[in-house]
C-alpha cells in the first residue's frame, strides 16, 4: 500500500504573523504531517475590493484580509527554508497566476490547486506549464468542470492526484462524499484523496480505508484564533491523533492474517479453551453416558468438540470426579 501523503493546511491561520507561521510548521512536523501548506494571496491580482466574503467569515473585507496576512517573497523563501531544515515539505496554494510566479521563485515540489480555481482554465494552464506536479481539489465543481480542469492540467503538465472536497464549513458527515473520491480514481486513473472540512478526525481515516492516498486537513493552534479557517481546523492534539489513526489504518490494510495459523495462540488456547472432564466418578468398565462427562478449562486435554464421540466408550480404569480426561482413560 502507498503511504498516505498528509497535508497540514495552515492556510492563513497565522494571521500574517511570520512567527506564527514558523511555529505552525513546527507543529505540523510534530504532529506527523508530510507537508505544511499555506495559501498565497495577492489581493491586487486575485480579487476586487468589493467582492463578497463567505458567510463563515465576514469580520474583515477579503481584499484587506489577504493583503494584511500576506508575506513577502523573502519571507516565503524563509518559510520554505525552515520546512527544508526540519524535514517537512513546504507547500502553498496560489490564488492567481502572479502567485504562481512568486512561488516558483520560492521553489515548489508540487502544487495544490484550491477548489475555487478549478474553472479558471487560464490559471490551470499556467500552473501546468511550470511542469511541477499538480494536485487538484474538487470542492465546488461539477463533473464537467472537473473534466475540463483535468484536461487543462494534463495538456501541459503532470496530474498527481485529485481530491474529493466538499466546500462547506463545517462539512457534515453525510456530505463528505467518499463515493465521489472512488469515482475520481476510476474516472481519471489517478491517485485520489480527501480535502476534509469536517470538524472531527474520522473522515480522513475512513477515506484512507476507502483508497485515499492524499489527505488534507486544516491545522491551527486553537479554534478560538481569529480568521476564516481556525474554527474549522483541528488543534494539534487532534491532528496528531488523526495522523496516528491514518498510519494505523495503513498497517491494518497492508497486513494479511492467516486465519489457519494459530501457533501464536497456543498458550491462549490452552488457558481459555475447554477440554472433556469427568462430572462424576466413573468406575472401571463403565459405559460412558452424557451425564458423566462435560466441558471445563483448561484446553490441554481432549477437545470439548469431541464430547459426542466419547459417549458409549468404556472406562479403562477408575476415573475420579472432576478430572481432566485423557485418551488412555477409555477403551
Short mmCIF file of N, CA and C in Angstrom, two decimals, residues 117-276:
data_model
loop_
_atom_site.label_atom_id
_atom_site.label_comp_id
_atom_site.label_asym_id
_atom_site.label_seq_id
_atom_site.Cartn_x
_atom_site.Cartn_y
_atom_site.Cartn_z
N UNK A 117 -10.48 27.50 -7.91
CA UNK A 117 -9.74 27.76 -9.15
C UNK A 117 -9.97 26.69 -10.22
N UNK A 118 -10.80 25.71 -9.94
CA UNK A 118 -10.99 24.61 -10.88
C UNK A 118 -11.53 25.09 -12.23
N UNK A 119 -12.39 26.10 -12.23
CA UNK A 119 -12.94 26.59 -13.50
C UNK A 119 -12.07 27.67 -14.13
N UNK A 120 -10.97 28.03 -13.50
CA UNK A 120 -10.06 29.07 -14.02
C UNK A 120 -9.03 28.40 -14.93
N UNK A 121 -9.47 28.09 -16.15
CA UNK A 121 -8.63 27.30 -17.06
C UNK A 121 -7.34 28.02 -17.46
N UNK A 122 -7.34 29.34 -17.69
CA UNK A 122 -6.06 30.01 -17.99
C UNK A 122 -5.06 29.85 -16.86
N UNK A 123 -5.54 29.98 -15.65
CA UNK A 123 -4.68 29.78 -14.47
C UNK A 123 -4.16 28.35 -14.42
N UNK A 124 -5.02 27.35 -14.65
CA UNK A 124 -4.60 25.96 -14.61
C UNK A 124 -3.54 25.66 -15.66
N UNK A 125 -3.70 26.27 -16.82
CA UNK A 125 -2.70 26.05 -17.87
C UNK A 125 -1.36 26.68 -17.48
N UNK A 126 -1.42 27.82 -16.81
CA UNK A 126 -0.18 28.46 -16.34
C UNK A 126 0.49 27.61 -15.27
N UNK A 127 -0.31 27.02 -14.39
CA UNK A 127 0.24 26.13 -13.36
C UNK A 127 0.88 24.91 -14.01
N UNK A 128 0.17 24.29 -14.94
CA UNK A 128 0.67 23.09 -15.60
C UNK A 128 1.95 23.37 -16.37
N UNK A 129 2.05 24.57 -16.94
CA UNK A 129 3.22 24.93 -17.73
C UNK A 129 4.50 24.99 -16.91
N UNK A 130 4.38 25.07 -15.59
CA UNK A 130 5.58 25.08 -14.74
C UNK A 130 6.22 23.71 -14.67
N UNK A 131 5.48 22.67 -15.08
CA UNK A 131 5.94 21.28 -15.06
C UNK A 131 6.10 20.72 -13.63
N UNK A 132 5.58 21.44 -12.66
CA UNK A 132 5.55 20.94 -11.29
C UNK A 132 4.28 20.11 -11.13
N UNK A 133 4.35 18.90 -10.57
CA UNK A 133 3.16 18.05 -10.43
C UNK A 133 2.02 18.76 -9.69
N UNK A 134 0.79 18.41 -10.07
CA UNK A 134 -0.39 19.12 -9.61
C UNK A 134 -1.35 18.20 -8.85
N UNK A 135 -1.84 18.69 -7.73
CA UNK A 135 -2.96 18.07 -7.00
C UNK A 135 -4.14 19.01 -7.12
N UNK A 136 -5.26 18.50 -7.63
CA UNK A 136 -6.47 19.30 -7.78
C UNK A 136 -7.44 19.02 -6.64
N UNK A 137 -8.10 20.05 -6.15
CA UNK A 137 -9.17 19.89 -5.17
C UNK A 137 -10.50 20.21 -5.85
N UNK A 138 -11.50 19.35 -5.65
CA UNK A 138 -12.71 19.39 -6.48
C UNK A 138 -13.93 19.95 -5.77
N UNK A 139 -13.73 20.73 -4.72
CA UNK A 139 -14.79 21.10 -3.79
C UNK A 139 -16.10 21.61 -4.33
N UNK A 140 -16.08 22.52 -5.31
CA UNK A 140 -17.32 23.13 -5.75
C UNK A 140 -17.55 22.96 -7.25
N UNK A 141 -16.97 21.90 -7.81
CA UNK A 141 -17.06 21.69 -9.26
C UNK A 141 -18.00 20.56 -9.62
N UNK A 142 -18.58 20.66 -10.83
CA UNK A 142 -19.35 19.57 -11.40
C UNK A 142 -18.36 18.62 -12.08
N UNK A 143 -18.87 17.46 -12.51
CA UNK A 143 -18.00 16.54 -13.22
C UNK A 143 -17.49 17.17 -14.51
N UNK A 144 -18.34 17.90 -15.21
CA UNK A 144 -17.91 18.52 -16.46
C UNK A 144 -16.80 19.54 -16.21
N UNK A 145 -16.94 20.32 -15.14
CA UNK A 145 -15.91 21.30 -14.81
C UNK A 145 -14.61 20.62 -14.40
N UNK A 146 -14.74 19.54 -13.65
CA UNK A 146 -13.54 18.82 -13.23
C UNK A 146 -12.88 18.13 -14.41
N UNK A 147 -13.68 17.60 -15.33
CA UNK A 147 -13.12 17.01 -16.56
C UNK A 147 -12.26 18.03 -17.30
N UNK A 148 -12.79 19.24 -17.43
CA UNK A 148 -12.07 20.28 -18.15
C UNK A 148 -10.78 20.67 -17.42
N UNK A 149 -10.83 20.70 -16.09
CA UNK A 149 -9.65 21.04 -15.30
C UNK A 149 -8.57 19.96 -15.47
N UNK A 150 -8.98 18.71 -15.40
CA UNK A 150 -8.03 17.61 -15.57
C UNK A 150 -7.39 17.67 -16.95
N UNK A 151 -8.21 17.94 -17.96
CA UNK A 151 -7.68 18.05 -19.33
C UNK A 151 -6.69 19.20 -19.45
N UNK A 152 -7.00 20.34 -18.81
CA UNK A 152 -6.12 21.50 -18.87
C UNK A 152 -4.76 21.20 -18.25
N UNK A 153 -4.77 20.51 -17.12
CA UNK A 153 -3.51 20.18 -16.45
C UNK A 153 -2.73 19.16 -17.25
N UNK A 154 -3.42 18.12 -17.69
CA UNK A 154 -2.72 17.06 -18.44
C UNK A 154 -2.25 17.52 -19.81
N UNK A 155 -2.83 18.61 -20.30
CA UNK A 155 -2.40 19.12 -21.60
C UNK A 155 -0.97 19.60 -21.60
N UNK A 156 -0.49 20.09 -20.46
CA UNK A 156 0.87 20.62 -20.42
C UNK A 156 1.71 20.09 -19.26
N UNK A 157 1.06 19.47 -18.27
CA UNK A 157 1.80 19.09 -17.07
C UNK A 157 1.44 17.71 -16.57
N UNK A 158 1.71 17.48 -15.29
CA UNK A 158 1.51 16.18 -14.65
C UNK A 158 0.46 16.30 -13.56
N UNK A 159 -0.58 15.50 -13.68
CA UNK A 159 -1.61 15.45 -12.66
C UNK A 159 -1.24 14.35 -11.67
N UNK A 160 -0.98 14.73 -10.43
CA UNK A 160 -0.54 13.76 -9.42
C UNK A 160 -1.72 13.14 -8.68
N UNK A 161 -2.72 13.92 -8.38
CA UNK A 161 -3.87 13.41 -7.63
C UNK A 161 -5.04 14.38 -7.76
N UNK A 162 -6.24 13.86 -7.52
CA UNK A 162 -7.45 14.68 -7.45
C UNK A 162 -8.13 14.38 -6.12
N UNK A 163 -8.46 15.42 -5.38
CA UNK A 163 -9.05 15.25 -4.06
C UNK A 163 -10.54 15.54 -4.07
N UNK A 164 -11.32 14.66 -3.48
CA UNK A 164 -12.71 14.98 -3.19
C UNK A 164 -12.71 16.02 -2.07
N UNK A 165 -13.59 16.98 -2.22
CA UNK A 165 -13.69 18.05 -1.23
C UNK A 165 -15.11 18.58 -1.28
N UNK A 166 -15.67 18.86 -0.13
CA UNK A 166 -16.98 19.48 -0.06
C UNK A 166 -16.80 20.86 0.53
N UNK A 167 -17.12 21.90 -0.25
CA UNK A 167 -16.86 23.27 0.17
C UNK A 167 -17.96 23.79 1.09
N UNK A 168 -18.08 23.12 2.22
CA UNK A 168 -18.95 23.59 3.30
C UNK A 168 -18.11 23.65 4.57
N UNK A 169 -18.35 24.69 5.36
CA UNK A 169 -17.54 24.92 6.56
C UNK A 169 -18.47 25.13 7.77
N UNK A 170 -18.61 24.13 8.63
CA UNK A 170 -18.03 22.78 8.53
C UNK A 170 -18.84 21.89 7.60
N UNK A 171 -18.23 20.78 7.20
CA UNK A 171 -18.90 19.81 6.34
C UNK A 171 -19.51 18.71 7.20
N UNK A 172 -20.82 18.46 7.08
CA UNK A 172 -21.43 17.36 7.84
C UNK A 172 -20.99 16.00 7.29
N UNK A 173 -21.04 14.98 8.10
CA UNK A 173 -20.58 13.66 7.69
C UNK A 173 -21.26 13.16 6.43
N UNK A 174 -22.56 13.44 6.31
CA UNK A 174 -23.30 12.89 5.17
C UNK A 174 -22.94 13.55 3.84
N UNK A 175 -22.12 14.60 3.89
CA UNK A 175 -21.72 15.27 2.65
C UNK A 175 -20.24 15.12 2.34
N UNK A 176 -19.55 14.24 3.04
CA UNK A 176 -18.11 14.04 2.79
C UNK A 176 -17.87 13.53 1.37
N UNK A 177 -18.69 12.60 0.91
CA UNK A 177 -18.61 12.16 -0.49
C UNK A 177 -17.51 11.17 -0.81
N UNK A 178 -17.38 10.13 0.00
CA UNK A 178 -16.37 9.11 -0.31
C UNK A 178 -16.67 8.40 -1.62
N UNK A 179 -17.95 8.34 -2.00
CA UNK A 179 -18.29 7.74 -3.30
C UNK A 179 -17.70 8.55 -4.44
N UNK A 180 -17.65 9.86 -4.28
CA UNK A 180 -17.05 10.72 -5.31
C UNK A 180 -15.55 10.46 -5.39
N UNK A 181 -14.92 10.30 -4.26
CA UNK A 181 -13.49 10.01 -4.23
C UNK A 181 -13.16 8.75 -5.03
N UNK A 182 -13.95 7.72 -4.83
CA UNK A 182 -13.71 6.47 -5.55
C UNK A 182 -13.97 6.64 -7.04
N UNK A 183 -14.98 7.43 -7.40
CA UNK A 183 -15.28 7.69 -8.80
C UNK A 183 -14.14 8.47 -9.45
N UNK A 184 -13.52 9.38 -8.71
CA UNK A 184 -12.38 10.14 -9.23
C UNK A 184 -11.27 9.20 -9.66
N UNK A 185 -10.95 8.22 -8.81
CA UNK A 185 -9.88 7.28 -9.13
C UNK A 185 -10.20 6.50 -10.39
N UNK A 186 -11.46 6.08 -10.53
CA UNK A 186 -11.87 5.31 -11.69
C UNK A 186 -11.94 6.18 -12.95
N UNK A 187 -12.47 7.38 -12.81
CA UNK A 187 -12.72 8.26 -13.95
C UNK A 187 -11.42 8.78 -14.58
N UNK A 188 -10.45 9.09 -13.73
CA UNK A 188 -9.23 9.73 -14.24
C UNK A 188 -8.00 8.84 -14.16
N UNK A 189 -8.12 7.66 -13.55
CA UNK A 189 -6.97 6.78 -13.46
C UNK A 189 -5.82 7.42 -12.72
N UNK A 190 -6.13 8.10 -11.62
CA UNK A 190 -5.14 8.87 -10.88
C UNK A 190 -5.34 8.65 -9.39
N UNK A 191 -4.32 8.94 -8.60
CA UNK A 191 -4.46 8.83 -7.15
C UNK A 191 -5.58 9.75 -6.67
N UNK A 192 -6.34 9.28 -5.69
CA UNK A 192 -7.43 10.10 -5.15
C UNK A 192 -7.16 10.37 -3.68
N UNK A 193 -7.88 11.33 -3.15
CA UNK A 193 -7.72 11.67 -1.75
C UNK A 193 -8.88 12.51 -1.26
N UNK A 194 -8.71 13.07 -0.07
CA UNK A 194 -9.77 13.86 0.55
C UNK A 194 -9.19 15.12 1.16
N UNK A 195 -9.78 16.25 0.78
CA UNK A 195 -9.52 17.51 1.47
C UNK A 195 -10.72 17.72 2.37
N UNK A 196 -10.51 17.57 3.66
CA UNK A 196 -11.63 17.39 4.59
C UNK A 196 -11.95 18.64 5.38
N UNK A 197 -13.25 18.98 5.44
CA UNK A 197 -13.72 20.14 6.19
C UNK A 197 -14.66 19.76 7.33
N UNK A 198 -14.69 18.47 7.71
CA UNK A 198 -15.47 18.11 8.89
C UNK A 198 -14.71 18.60 10.13
N UNK A 199 -15.39 18.58 11.26
CA UNK A 199 -14.77 19.09 12.48
C UNK A 199 -14.03 18.01 13.28
N UNK A 200 -14.12 16.76 12.85
CA UNK A 200 -13.53 15.66 13.59
C UNK A 200 -12.43 14.98 12.79
N UNK A 201 -11.90 13.89 13.34
CA UNK A 201 -10.76 13.20 12.73
C UNK A 201 -11.18 11.99 11.91
N UNK A 202 -12.47 11.66 11.92
CA UNK A 202 -12.90 10.36 11.41
C UNK A 202 -12.87 10.25 9.89
N UNK A 203 -13.32 11.28 9.18
CA UNK A 203 -13.44 11.19 7.72
C UNK A 203 -12.10 10.86 7.05
N UNK A 204 -10.99 11.49 7.43
CA UNK A 204 -9.72 11.14 6.78
C UNK A 204 -9.32 9.68 6.99
N UNK A 205 -9.58 9.15 8.17
CA UNK A 205 -9.21 7.76 8.43
C UNK A 205 -10.06 6.81 7.59
N UNK A 206 -11.36 7.08 7.52
CA UNK A 206 -12.24 6.25 6.68
C UNK A 206 -11.87 6.40 5.21
N UNK A 207 -11.48 7.61 4.81
CA UNK A 207 -11.08 7.83 3.42
C UNK A 207 -9.87 6.99 3.05
N UNK A 208 -8.90 6.91 3.94
CA UNK A 208 -7.71 6.07 3.68
C UNK A 208 -8.12 4.61 3.55
N UNK A 209 -9.03 4.17 4.41
CA UNK A 209 -9.51 2.80 4.31
C UNK A 209 -10.29 2.56 3.01
N UNK A 210 -10.75 3.65 2.40
CA UNK A 210 -11.51 3.56 1.14
C UNK A 210 -10.65 3.84 -0.09
N UNK A 211 -9.34 4.01 0.10
CA UNK A 211 -8.45 4.15 -1.05
C UNK A 211 -7.73 5.47 -1.19
N UNK A 212 -7.98 6.42 -0.30
CA UNK A 212 -7.30 7.72 -0.42
C UNK A 212 -5.80 7.57 -0.16
N UNK A 213 -4.99 8.28 -0.95
CA UNK A 213 -3.54 8.29 -0.72
C UNK A 213 -3.05 9.70 -0.42
N UNK A 214 -3.96 10.68 -0.45
CA UNK A 214 -3.63 12.06 -0.05
C UNK A 214 -4.73 12.55 0.88
N UNK A 215 -4.34 13.12 2.01
CA UNK A 215 -5.28 13.70 2.96
C UNK A 215 -4.83 15.12 3.27
N UNK A 216 -5.78 16.05 3.20
CA UNK A 216 -5.52 17.43 3.59
C UNK A 216 -6.49 17.82 4.70
N UNK A 217 -5.96 18.41 5.76
CA UNK A 217 -6.79 18.79 6.90
C UNK A 217 -6.23 20.07 7.51
N UNK A 218 -7.12 21.00 7.85
CA UNK A 218 -6.71 22.28 8.44
C UNK A 218 -6.13 22.08 9.85
N UNK A 219 -5.09 22.86 10.14
CA UNK A 219 -4.40 22.81 11.44
C UNK A 219 -4.32 24.22 12.02
N UNK A 220 -4.58 24.32 13.31
CA UNK A 220 -4.49 25.61 13.99
C UNK A 220 -3.95 25.41 15.40
N UNK A 221 -3.42 26.46 15.98
CA UNK A 221 -3.05 26.39 17.40
C UNK A 221 -4.30 26.17 18.26
N UNK A 222 -5.35 26.94 17.92
CA UNK A 222 -6.58 26.92 18.71
C UNK A 222 -7.74 27.32 17.81
N UNK A 223 -8.88 26.70 18.01
CA UNK A 223 -10.07 27.06 17.23
C UNK A 223 -10.60 28.44 17.60
N UNK A 224 -10.12 28.99 18.66
CA UNK A 224 -10.57 30.33 19.07
C UNK A 224 -9.77 31.44 18.42
N UNK A 225 -8.78 31.09 17.58
CA UNK A 225 -7.99 32.11 16.90
C UNK A 225 -8.85 32.88 15.90
N UNK A 226 -8.41 34.08 15.56
CA UNK A 226 -9.10 34.92 14.59
C UNK A 226 -8.83 34.41 13.18
N UNK A 227 -9.78 34.63 12.29
CA UNK A 227 -9.55 34.30 10.89
C UNK A 227 -10.64 33.44 10.30
N UNK A 228 -10.47 33.13 9.02
CA UNK A 228 -11.52 32.43 8.29
C UNK A 228 -11.52 30.92 8.50
N UNK A 229 -10.40 30.35 8.91
CA UNK A 229 -10.29 28.89 8.95
C UNK A 229 -10.14 28.28 10.33
N UNK A 230 -9.73 29.07 11.33
CA UNK A 230 -9.36 28.48 12.62
C UNK A 230 -10.47 27.64 13.24
N UNK A 231 -11.68 28.14 13.22
CA UNK A 231 -12.76 27.42 13.91
C UNK A 231 -13.17 26.13 13.20
N UNK A 232 -12.67 25.93 11.97
CA UNK A 232 -12.96 24.70 11.22
C UNK A 232 -11.73 23.80 11.13
N UNK A 233 -10.71 24.09 11.93
CA UNK A 233 -9.45 23.36 11.88
C UNK A 233 -9.32 22.41 13.07
N UNK A 234 -8.33 21.53 12.99
CA UNK A 234 -8.00 20.68 14.12
C UNK A 234 -6.91 21.33 14.95
N UNK A 235 -7.02 21.22 16.25
CA UNK A 235 -5.95 21.64 17.13
C UNK A 235 -4.89 20.54 17.16
N UNK A 236 -3.67 20.84 17.60
CA UNK A 236 -2.55 19.90 17.46
C UNK A 236 -2.81 18.50 17.99
N UNK A 237 -3.38 18.39 19.17
CA UNK A 237 -3.58 17.04 19.74
C UNK A 237 -4.48 16.21 18.84
N UNK A 238 -5.57 16.79 18.35
CA UNK A 238 -6.47 16.04 17.48
C UNK A 238 -5.83 15.75 16.13
N UNK A 239 -5.05 16.68 15.61
CA UNK A 239 -4.38 16.44 14.33
C UNK A 239 -3.41 15.26 14.48
N UNK A 240 -2.67 15.24 15.55
CA UNK A 240 -1.74 14.15 15.79
C UNK A 240 -2.47 12.82 15.92
N UNK A 241 -3.61 12.82 16.60
CA UNK A 241 -4.41 11.60 16.72
C UNK A 241 -4.91 11.14 15.36
N UNK A 242 -5.31 12.08 14.52
CA UNK A 242 -5.75 11.74 13.17
C UNK A 242 -4.62 11.06 12.39
N UNK A 243 -3.41 11.62 12.47
CA UNK A 243 -2.27 11.03 11.77
C UNK A 243 -2.01 9.62 12.29
N UNK A 244 -2.06 9.44 13.59
CA UNK A 244 -1.85 8.12 14.16
C UNK A 244 -2.91 7.14 13.66
N UNK A 245 -4.15 7.61 13.55
CA UNK A 245 -5.22 6.76 13.05
C UNK A 245 -5.01 6.36 11.60
N UNK A 246 -4.53 7.30 10.79
CA UNK A 246 -4.25 7.01 9.38
C UNK A 246 -3.13 5.99 9.26
N UNK A 247 -2.06 6.18 10.03
CA UNK A 247 -0.94 5.24 9.97
C UNK A 247 -1.36 3.85 10.44
N UNK A 248 -2.22 3.81 11.47
CA UNK A 248 -2.74 2.53 11.94
C UNK A 248 -3.58 1.86 10.85
N UNK A 249 -4.41 2.65 10.17
CA UNK A 249 -5.24 2.11 9.09
C UNK A 249 -4.36 1.55 7.97
N UNK A 250 -3.28 2.24 7.65
CA UNK A 250 -2.35 1.74 6.62
C UNK A 250 -1.79 0.38 7.01
N UNK A 251 -1.37 0.26 8.27
CA UNK A 251 -0.81 -1.01 8.73
C UNK A 251 -1.84 -2.12 8.64
N UNK A 252 -3.06 -1.83 9.07
CA UNK A 252 -4.12 -2.84 9.02
C UNK A 252 -4.42 -3.27 7.59
N UNK A 253 -4.48 -2.31 6.69
CA UNK A 253 -4.81 -2.62 5.30
C UNK A 253 -3.70 -3.40 4.61
N UNK A 254 -2.46 -3.15 5.01
CA UNK A 254 -1.32 -3.79 4.35
C UNK A 254 -0.96 -5.15 4.95
N UNK A 255 -1.52 -5.47 6.12
CA UNK A 255 -1.10 -6.67 6.84
C UNK A 255 -2.15 -7.78 6.71
N UNK A 256 -1.74 -8.89 6.08
CA UNK A 256 -2.65 -10.02 5.91
C UNK A 256 -2.47 -11.01 7.07
N UNK A 257 -3.56 -11.58 7.51
CA UNK A 257 -3.56 -12.55 8.59
C UNK A 257 -4.01 -13.91 8.06
N UNK A 258 -3.22 -14.97 8.36
CA UNK A 258 -3.59 -16.33 8.00
C UNK A 258 -4.43 -16.90 9.14
N UNK A 259 -5.72 -17.04 8.90
CA UNK A 259 -6.63 -17.49 9.96
C UNK A 259 -6.33 -18.91 10.43
N UNK A 260 -5.66 -19.71 9.58
CA UNK A 260 -5.35 -21.08 9.97
C UNK A 260 -4.06 -21.20 10.77
N UNK A 261 -3.29 -20.15 10.82
CA UNK A 261 -2.05 -20.18 11.58
C UNK A 261 -2.33 -19.69 13.00
N UNK A 262 -2.50 -20.65 13.91
CA UNK A 262 -2.83 -20.31 15.30
C UNK A 262 -1.67 -20.60 16.24
N UNK A 263 -0.47 -20.75 15.68
CA UNK A 263 0.68 -21.09 16.52
C UNK A 263 0.93 -20.04 17.60
N UNK A 264 0.64 -18.78 17.28
CA UNK A 264 0.87 -17.71 18.25
C UNK A 264 -0.12 -17.76 19.41
N UNK A 265 -1.21 -18.53 19.22
CA UNK A 265 -2.25 -18.57 20.24
C UNK A 265 -2.23 -19.87 21.05
N UNK A 266 -1.13 -20.62 20.93
CA UNK A 266 -1.09 -21.92 21.60
C UNK A 266 -1.32 -21.80 23.10
N UNK A 267 -0.62 -20.88 23.73
CA UNK A 267 -0.80 -20.71 25.17
C UNK A 267 -2.21 -20.22 25.51
N UNK A 268 -2.72 -19.29 24.70
CA UNK A 268 -4.06 -18.77 24.94
C UNK A 268 -5.11 -19.86 24.81
N UNK A 269 -4.91 -20.74 23.81
CA UNK A 269 -5.88 -21.82 23.61
C UNK A 269 -5.89 -22.76 24.81
N UNK A 270 -4.71 -23.04 25.36
CA UNK A 270 -4.66 -23.96 26.49
C UNK A 270 -5.32 -23.36 27.74
N UNK A 271 -5.29 -22.02 27.83
CA UNK A 271 -5.88 -21.36 29.00
C UNK A 271 -7.38 -21.16 28.86
N UNK A 272 -7.83 -20.72 27.67
CA UNK A 272 -9.21 -20.28 27.53
C UNK A 272 -10.16 -21.31 26.90
N UNK A 273 -9.62 -22.26 26.16
CA UNK A 273 -10.50 -23.27 25.59
C UNK A 273 -10.81 -24.34 26.63
N UNK A 274 -11.75 -25.24 26.33
CA UNK A 274 -12.19 -26.25 27.28
C UNK A 274 -11.89 -27.66 26.78
N UNK A 275 -11.72 -28.54 27.73
CA UNK A 275 -11.46 -29.96 27.47
C UNK A 275 -12.55 -30.81 28.13
N UNK A 276 -12.56 -32.10 27.81
CA UNK A 276 -13.52 -33.03 28.41
C UNK A 276 -13.06 -33.41 29.82
#
